[in-house]
PDB file of C-alpha atoms in Angstrom:
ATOM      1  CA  UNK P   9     -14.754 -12.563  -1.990  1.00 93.00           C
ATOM      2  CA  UNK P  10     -12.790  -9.248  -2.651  1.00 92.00           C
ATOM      3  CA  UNK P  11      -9.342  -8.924  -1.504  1.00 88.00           C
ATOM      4  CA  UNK P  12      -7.027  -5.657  -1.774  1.00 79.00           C
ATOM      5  CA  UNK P  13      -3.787  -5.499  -0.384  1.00 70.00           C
ATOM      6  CA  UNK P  14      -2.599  -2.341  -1.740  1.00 67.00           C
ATOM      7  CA  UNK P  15      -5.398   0.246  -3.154  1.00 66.00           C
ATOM      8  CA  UNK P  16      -4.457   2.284  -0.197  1.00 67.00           C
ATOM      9  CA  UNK P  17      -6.795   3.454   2.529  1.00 70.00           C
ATOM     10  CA  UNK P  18      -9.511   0.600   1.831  1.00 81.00           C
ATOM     11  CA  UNK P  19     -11.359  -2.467   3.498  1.00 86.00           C
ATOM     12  CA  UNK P  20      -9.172  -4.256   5.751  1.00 84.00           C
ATOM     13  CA  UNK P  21     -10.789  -7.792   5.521  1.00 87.00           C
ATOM     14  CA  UNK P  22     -12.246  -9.097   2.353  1.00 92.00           C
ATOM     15  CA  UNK P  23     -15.248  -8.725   1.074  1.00 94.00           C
ATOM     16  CA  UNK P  24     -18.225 -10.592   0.684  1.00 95.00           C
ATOM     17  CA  UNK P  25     -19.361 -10.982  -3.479  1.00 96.00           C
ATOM     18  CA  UNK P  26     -22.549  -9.873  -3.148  1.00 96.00           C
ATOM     19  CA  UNK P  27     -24.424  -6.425  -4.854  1.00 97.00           C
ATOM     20  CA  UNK P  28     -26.007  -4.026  -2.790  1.00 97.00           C
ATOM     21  CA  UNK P  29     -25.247  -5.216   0.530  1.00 97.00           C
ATOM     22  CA  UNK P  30     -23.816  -2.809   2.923  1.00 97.00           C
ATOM     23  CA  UNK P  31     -20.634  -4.503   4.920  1.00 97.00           C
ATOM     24  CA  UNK P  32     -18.828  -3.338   7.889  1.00 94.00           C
ATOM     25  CA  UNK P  33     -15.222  -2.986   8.231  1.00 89.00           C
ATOM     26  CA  UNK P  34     -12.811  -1.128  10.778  1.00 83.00           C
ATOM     27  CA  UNK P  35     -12.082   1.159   7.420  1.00 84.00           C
ATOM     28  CA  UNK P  36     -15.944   2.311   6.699  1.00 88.00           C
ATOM     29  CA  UNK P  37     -18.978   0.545   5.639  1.00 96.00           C
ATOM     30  CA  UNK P  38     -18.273  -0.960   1.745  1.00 96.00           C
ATOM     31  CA  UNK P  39     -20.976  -1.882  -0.760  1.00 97.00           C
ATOM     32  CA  UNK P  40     -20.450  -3.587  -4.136  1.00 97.00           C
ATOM     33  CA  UNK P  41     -22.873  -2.339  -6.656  1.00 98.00           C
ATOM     34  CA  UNK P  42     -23.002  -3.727 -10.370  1.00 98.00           C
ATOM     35  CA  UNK P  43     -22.994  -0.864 -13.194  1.00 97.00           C
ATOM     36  CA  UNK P  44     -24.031  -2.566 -15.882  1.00 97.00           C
ATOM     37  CA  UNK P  45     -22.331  -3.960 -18.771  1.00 97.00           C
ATOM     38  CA  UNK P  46     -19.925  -6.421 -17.008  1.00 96.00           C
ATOM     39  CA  UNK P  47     -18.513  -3.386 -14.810  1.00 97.00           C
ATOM     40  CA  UNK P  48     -19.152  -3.466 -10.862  1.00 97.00           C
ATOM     41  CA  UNK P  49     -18.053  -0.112  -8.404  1.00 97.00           C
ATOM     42  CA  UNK P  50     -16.933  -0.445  -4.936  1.00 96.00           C
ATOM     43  CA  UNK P  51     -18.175   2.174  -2.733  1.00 97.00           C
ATOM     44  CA  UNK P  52     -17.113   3.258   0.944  1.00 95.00           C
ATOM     45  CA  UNK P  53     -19.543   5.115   2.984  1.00 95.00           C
ATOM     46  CA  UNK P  54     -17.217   7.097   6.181  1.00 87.00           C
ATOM     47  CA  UNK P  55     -18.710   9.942   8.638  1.00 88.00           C
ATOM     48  CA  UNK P  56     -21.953   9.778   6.399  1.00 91.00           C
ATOM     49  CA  UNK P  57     -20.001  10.281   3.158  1.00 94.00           C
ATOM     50  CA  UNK P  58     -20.056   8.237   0.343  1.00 96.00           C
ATOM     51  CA  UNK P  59     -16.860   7.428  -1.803  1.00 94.00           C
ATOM     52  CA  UNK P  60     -16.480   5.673  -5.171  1.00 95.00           C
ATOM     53  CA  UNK P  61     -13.238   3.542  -4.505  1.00 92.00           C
ATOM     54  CA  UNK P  62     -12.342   1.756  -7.963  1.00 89.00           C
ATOM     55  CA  UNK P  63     -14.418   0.120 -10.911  1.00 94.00           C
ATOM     56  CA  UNK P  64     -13.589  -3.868 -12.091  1.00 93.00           C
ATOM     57  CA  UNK P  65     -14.916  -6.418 -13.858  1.00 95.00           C
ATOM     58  CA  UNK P  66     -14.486 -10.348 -13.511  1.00 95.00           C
ATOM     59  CA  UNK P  67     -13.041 -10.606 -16.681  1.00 95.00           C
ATOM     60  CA  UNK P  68     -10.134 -13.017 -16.431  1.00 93.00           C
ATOM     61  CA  UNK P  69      -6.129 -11.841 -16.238  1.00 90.00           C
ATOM     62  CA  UNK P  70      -2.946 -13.195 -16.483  1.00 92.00           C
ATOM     63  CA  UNK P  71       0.011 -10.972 -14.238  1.00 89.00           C
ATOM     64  CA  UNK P  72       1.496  -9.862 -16.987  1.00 91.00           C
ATOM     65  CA  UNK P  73      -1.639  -7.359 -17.877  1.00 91.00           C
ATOM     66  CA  UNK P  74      -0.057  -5.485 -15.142  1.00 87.00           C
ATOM     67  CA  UNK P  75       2.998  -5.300 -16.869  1.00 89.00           C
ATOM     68  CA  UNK P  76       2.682  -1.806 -18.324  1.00 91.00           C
ATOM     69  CA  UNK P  77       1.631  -0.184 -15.106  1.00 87.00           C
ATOM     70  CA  UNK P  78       4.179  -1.730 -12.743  1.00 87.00           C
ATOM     71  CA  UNK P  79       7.057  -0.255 -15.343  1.00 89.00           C
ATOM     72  CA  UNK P  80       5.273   2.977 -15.078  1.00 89.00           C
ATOM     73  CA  UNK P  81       5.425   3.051 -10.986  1.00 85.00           C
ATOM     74  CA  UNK P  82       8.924   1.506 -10.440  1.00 84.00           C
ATOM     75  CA  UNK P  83      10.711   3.670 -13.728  1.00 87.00           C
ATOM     76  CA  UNK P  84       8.352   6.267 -14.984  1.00 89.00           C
ATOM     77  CA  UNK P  85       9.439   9.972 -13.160  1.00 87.00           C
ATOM     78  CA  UNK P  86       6.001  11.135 -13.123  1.00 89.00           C
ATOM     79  CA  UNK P  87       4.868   7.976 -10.549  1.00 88.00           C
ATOM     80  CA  UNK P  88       4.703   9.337  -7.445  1.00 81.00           C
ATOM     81  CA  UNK P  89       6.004   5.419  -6.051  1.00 80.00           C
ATOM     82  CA  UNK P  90       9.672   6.055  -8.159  1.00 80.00           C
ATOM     83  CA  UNK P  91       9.651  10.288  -6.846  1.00 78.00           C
ATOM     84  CA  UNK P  92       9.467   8.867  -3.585  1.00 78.00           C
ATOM     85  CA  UNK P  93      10.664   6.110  -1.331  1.00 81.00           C
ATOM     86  CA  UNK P  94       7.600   5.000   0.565  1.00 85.00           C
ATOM     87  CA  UNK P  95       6.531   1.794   2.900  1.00 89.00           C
ATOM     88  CA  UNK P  96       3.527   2.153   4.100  1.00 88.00           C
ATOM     89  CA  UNK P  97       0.695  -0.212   5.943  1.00 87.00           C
ATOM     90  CA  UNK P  98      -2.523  -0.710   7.063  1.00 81.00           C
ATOM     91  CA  UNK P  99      -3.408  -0.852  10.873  1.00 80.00           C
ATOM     92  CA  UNK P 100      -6.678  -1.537  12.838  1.00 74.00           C
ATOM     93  CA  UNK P 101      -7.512   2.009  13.465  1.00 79.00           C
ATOM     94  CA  UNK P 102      -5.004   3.537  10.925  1.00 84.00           C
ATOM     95  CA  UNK P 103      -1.745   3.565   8.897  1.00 88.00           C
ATOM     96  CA  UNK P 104       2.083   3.845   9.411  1.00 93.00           C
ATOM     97  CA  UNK P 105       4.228   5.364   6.216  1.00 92.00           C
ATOM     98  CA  UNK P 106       7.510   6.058   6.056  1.00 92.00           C
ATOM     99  CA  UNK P 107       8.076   8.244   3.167  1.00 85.00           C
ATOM    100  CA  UNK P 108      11.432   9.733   2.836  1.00 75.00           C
ATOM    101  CA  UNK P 109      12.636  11.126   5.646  1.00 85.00           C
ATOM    102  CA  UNK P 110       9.667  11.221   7.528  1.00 92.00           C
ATOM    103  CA  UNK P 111       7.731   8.635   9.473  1.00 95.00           C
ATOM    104  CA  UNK P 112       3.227   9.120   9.552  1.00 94.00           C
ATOM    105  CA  UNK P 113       1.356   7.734  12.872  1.00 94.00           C
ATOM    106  CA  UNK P 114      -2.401   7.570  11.622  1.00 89.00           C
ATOM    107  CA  UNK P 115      -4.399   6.518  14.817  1.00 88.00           C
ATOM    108  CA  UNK P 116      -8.652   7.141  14.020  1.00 79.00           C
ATOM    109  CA  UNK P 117      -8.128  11.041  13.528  1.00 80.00           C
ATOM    110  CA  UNK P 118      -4.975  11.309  15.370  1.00 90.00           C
ATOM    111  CA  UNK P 119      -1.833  11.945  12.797  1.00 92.00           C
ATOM    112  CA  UNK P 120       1.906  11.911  13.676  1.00 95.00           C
ATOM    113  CA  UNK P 121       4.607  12.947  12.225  1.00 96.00           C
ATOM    114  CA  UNK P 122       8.491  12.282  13.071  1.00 94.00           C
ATOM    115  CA  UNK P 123      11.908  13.247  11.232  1.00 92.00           C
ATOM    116  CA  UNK P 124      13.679   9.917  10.745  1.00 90.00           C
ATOM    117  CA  UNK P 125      17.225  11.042  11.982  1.00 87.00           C
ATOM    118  CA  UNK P 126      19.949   9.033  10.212  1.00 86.00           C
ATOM    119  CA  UNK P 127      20.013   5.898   7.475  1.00 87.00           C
ATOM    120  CA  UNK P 128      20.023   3.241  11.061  1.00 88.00           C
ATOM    121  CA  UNK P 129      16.704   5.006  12.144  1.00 91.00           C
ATOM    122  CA  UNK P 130      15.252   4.448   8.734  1.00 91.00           C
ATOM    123  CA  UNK P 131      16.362   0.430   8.809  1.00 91.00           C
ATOM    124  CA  UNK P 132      15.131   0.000  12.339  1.00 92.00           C
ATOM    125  CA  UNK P 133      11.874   1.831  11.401  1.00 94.00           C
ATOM    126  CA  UNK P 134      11.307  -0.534   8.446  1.00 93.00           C
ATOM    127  CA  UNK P 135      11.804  -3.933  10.964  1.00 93.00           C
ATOM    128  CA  UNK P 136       9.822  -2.184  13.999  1.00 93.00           C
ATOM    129  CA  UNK P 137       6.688  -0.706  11.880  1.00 93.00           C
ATOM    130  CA  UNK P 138       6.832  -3.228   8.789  1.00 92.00           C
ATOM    131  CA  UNK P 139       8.625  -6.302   9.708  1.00 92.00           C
ATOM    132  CA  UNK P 140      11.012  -5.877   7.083  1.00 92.00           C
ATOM    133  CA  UNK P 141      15.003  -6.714   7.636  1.00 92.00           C
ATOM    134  CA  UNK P 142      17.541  -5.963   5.119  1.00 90.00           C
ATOM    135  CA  UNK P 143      19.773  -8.122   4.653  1.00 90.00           C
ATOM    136  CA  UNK P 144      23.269  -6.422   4.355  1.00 90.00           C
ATOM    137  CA  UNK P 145      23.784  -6.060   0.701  1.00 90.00           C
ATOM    138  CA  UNK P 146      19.973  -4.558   0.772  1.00 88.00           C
ATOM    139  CA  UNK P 147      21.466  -2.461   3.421  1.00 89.00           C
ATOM    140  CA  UNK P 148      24.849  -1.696   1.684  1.00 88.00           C
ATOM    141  CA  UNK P 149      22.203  -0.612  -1.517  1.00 85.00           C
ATOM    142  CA  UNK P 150      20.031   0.936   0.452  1.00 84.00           C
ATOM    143  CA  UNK P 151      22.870   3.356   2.090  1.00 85.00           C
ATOM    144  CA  UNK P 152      24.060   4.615  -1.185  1.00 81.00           C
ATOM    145  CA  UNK P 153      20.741   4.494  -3.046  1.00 76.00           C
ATOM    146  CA  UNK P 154      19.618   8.013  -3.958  1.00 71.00           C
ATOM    147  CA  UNK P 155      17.924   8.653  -1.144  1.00 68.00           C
ATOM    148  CA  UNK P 156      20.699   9.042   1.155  1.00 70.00           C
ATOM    149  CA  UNK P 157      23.142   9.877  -1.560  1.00 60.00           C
ATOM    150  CA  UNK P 158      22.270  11.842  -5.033  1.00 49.00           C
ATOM    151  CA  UNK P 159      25.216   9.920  -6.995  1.00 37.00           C
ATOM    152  CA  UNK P 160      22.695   6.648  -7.059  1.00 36.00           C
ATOM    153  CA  UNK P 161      19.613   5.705  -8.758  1.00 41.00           C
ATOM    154  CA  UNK P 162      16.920   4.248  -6.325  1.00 42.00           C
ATOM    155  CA  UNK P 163      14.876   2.207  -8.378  1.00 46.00           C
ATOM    156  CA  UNK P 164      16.142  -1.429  -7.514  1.00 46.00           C
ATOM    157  CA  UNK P 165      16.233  -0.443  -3.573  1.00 49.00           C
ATOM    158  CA  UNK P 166      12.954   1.162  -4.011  1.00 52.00           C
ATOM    159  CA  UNK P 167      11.153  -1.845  -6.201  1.00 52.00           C
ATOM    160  CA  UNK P 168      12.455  -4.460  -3.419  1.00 51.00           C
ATOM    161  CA  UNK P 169      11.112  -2.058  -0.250  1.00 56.00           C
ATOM    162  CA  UNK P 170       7.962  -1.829  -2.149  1.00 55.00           C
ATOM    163  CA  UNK P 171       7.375  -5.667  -3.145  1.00 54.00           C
ATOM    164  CA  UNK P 172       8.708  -6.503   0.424  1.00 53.00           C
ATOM    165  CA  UNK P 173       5.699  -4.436   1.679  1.00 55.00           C
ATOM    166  CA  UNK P 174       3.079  -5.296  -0.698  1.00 57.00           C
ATOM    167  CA  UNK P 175       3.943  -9.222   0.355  1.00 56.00           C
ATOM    168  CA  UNK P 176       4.147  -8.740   4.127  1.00 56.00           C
ATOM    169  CA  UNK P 177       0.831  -6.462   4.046  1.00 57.00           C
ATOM    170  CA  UNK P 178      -1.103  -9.560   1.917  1.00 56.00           C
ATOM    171  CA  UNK P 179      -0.036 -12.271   3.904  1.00 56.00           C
ATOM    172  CA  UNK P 180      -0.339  -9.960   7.495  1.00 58.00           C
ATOM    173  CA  UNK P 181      -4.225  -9.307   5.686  1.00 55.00           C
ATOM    174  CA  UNK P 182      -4.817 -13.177   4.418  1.00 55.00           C
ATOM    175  CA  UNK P 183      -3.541 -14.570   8.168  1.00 58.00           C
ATOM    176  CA  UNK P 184      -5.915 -12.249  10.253  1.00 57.00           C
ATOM    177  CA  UNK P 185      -8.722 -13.378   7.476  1.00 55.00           C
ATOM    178  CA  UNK P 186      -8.357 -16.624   8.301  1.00 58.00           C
ATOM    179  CA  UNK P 187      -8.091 -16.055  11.825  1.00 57.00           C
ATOM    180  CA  UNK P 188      -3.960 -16.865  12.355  1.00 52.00           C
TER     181      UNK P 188
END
């Protein structure tokens, strides 16, 4: 099988391992194709287009090959994940992101947007939409964190939200696989 829990707006269940075979999910139809030369290419095929979603191989890696790129998202300025404090997560029929000071409603074609209005919004936001509850130092860091005040850096508060997510979304994903 293929599993993704955070590429974005992909499959929602995993994958079967298997070339050329066209398989359904709530977020398009997905087909595995192999390139040649050890390199295979998911594609998604949505209102009768046809998108090239990443490139892999089954080459073998340890978690520290991602090294480089996670220090590039959580510290690098040009990474749009340390410009901006986002949570964001996969739905049935869409997506919910809060990103800054804004909160996105993604139902089929339907998209909503809403002003978060004040820091105890934004923390009851992150428990209603993602599950996620701070404790009070998180909250205490959180509230004079960058984002609510320039005289902070984010980057801790931001790296927790984020791995927080990333954890919630793959074990939300792995329990509905599974059929919990």
């Amino acid at each position: 099988y293929i599993t993704d829990i955070g590429f974005g707006d992909n499959f929602l269940y995993p994958l079967e391992f298997k070339t050329d075979v066209p398989q359904n999910d709530p977020k398009g139809v997905f087909t595995v194709e192999y390139e040649g030369g050890g390199y295979y290419t998911v594609y998604k095929e949505l209102k009768n287009k046809r998108f090239r979603e990443y490139t892999f191989t089954l080459n073998k890696r340890k978690i520290s090959d991602f090294n480089d790129r996670k220090v590039f998202y959580s510290t690098d300025p040009a990474s749009h994940f340390f410009k901006n404090l986002i949570v964001s997560k996969e739905k049935e029929n869409g997506r919910v992101s809060l990103k800054q000071s804004k909160i996105f409603l993604t139902e089929g074609d339907a998209k909503i947007t809403q002003k978060v209005e004040s820091f105890h919004h934004y923390v009851n936001l992150l428990f209603e939409h993602f599950g996620i509850v701070l404790t009070p130092e998180e909250r205490k860091k959180l509230k004079s964190s960058k984002f609510w005040n320039k005289r902070h850096n984010r980057r801790k508060t931001h790296a927790l939200l984020m791995a927080s997510s990333i954890q919630q979304n793959f074990v939300n994903r792995l329990g509905m696989f599974l059929g919990g």
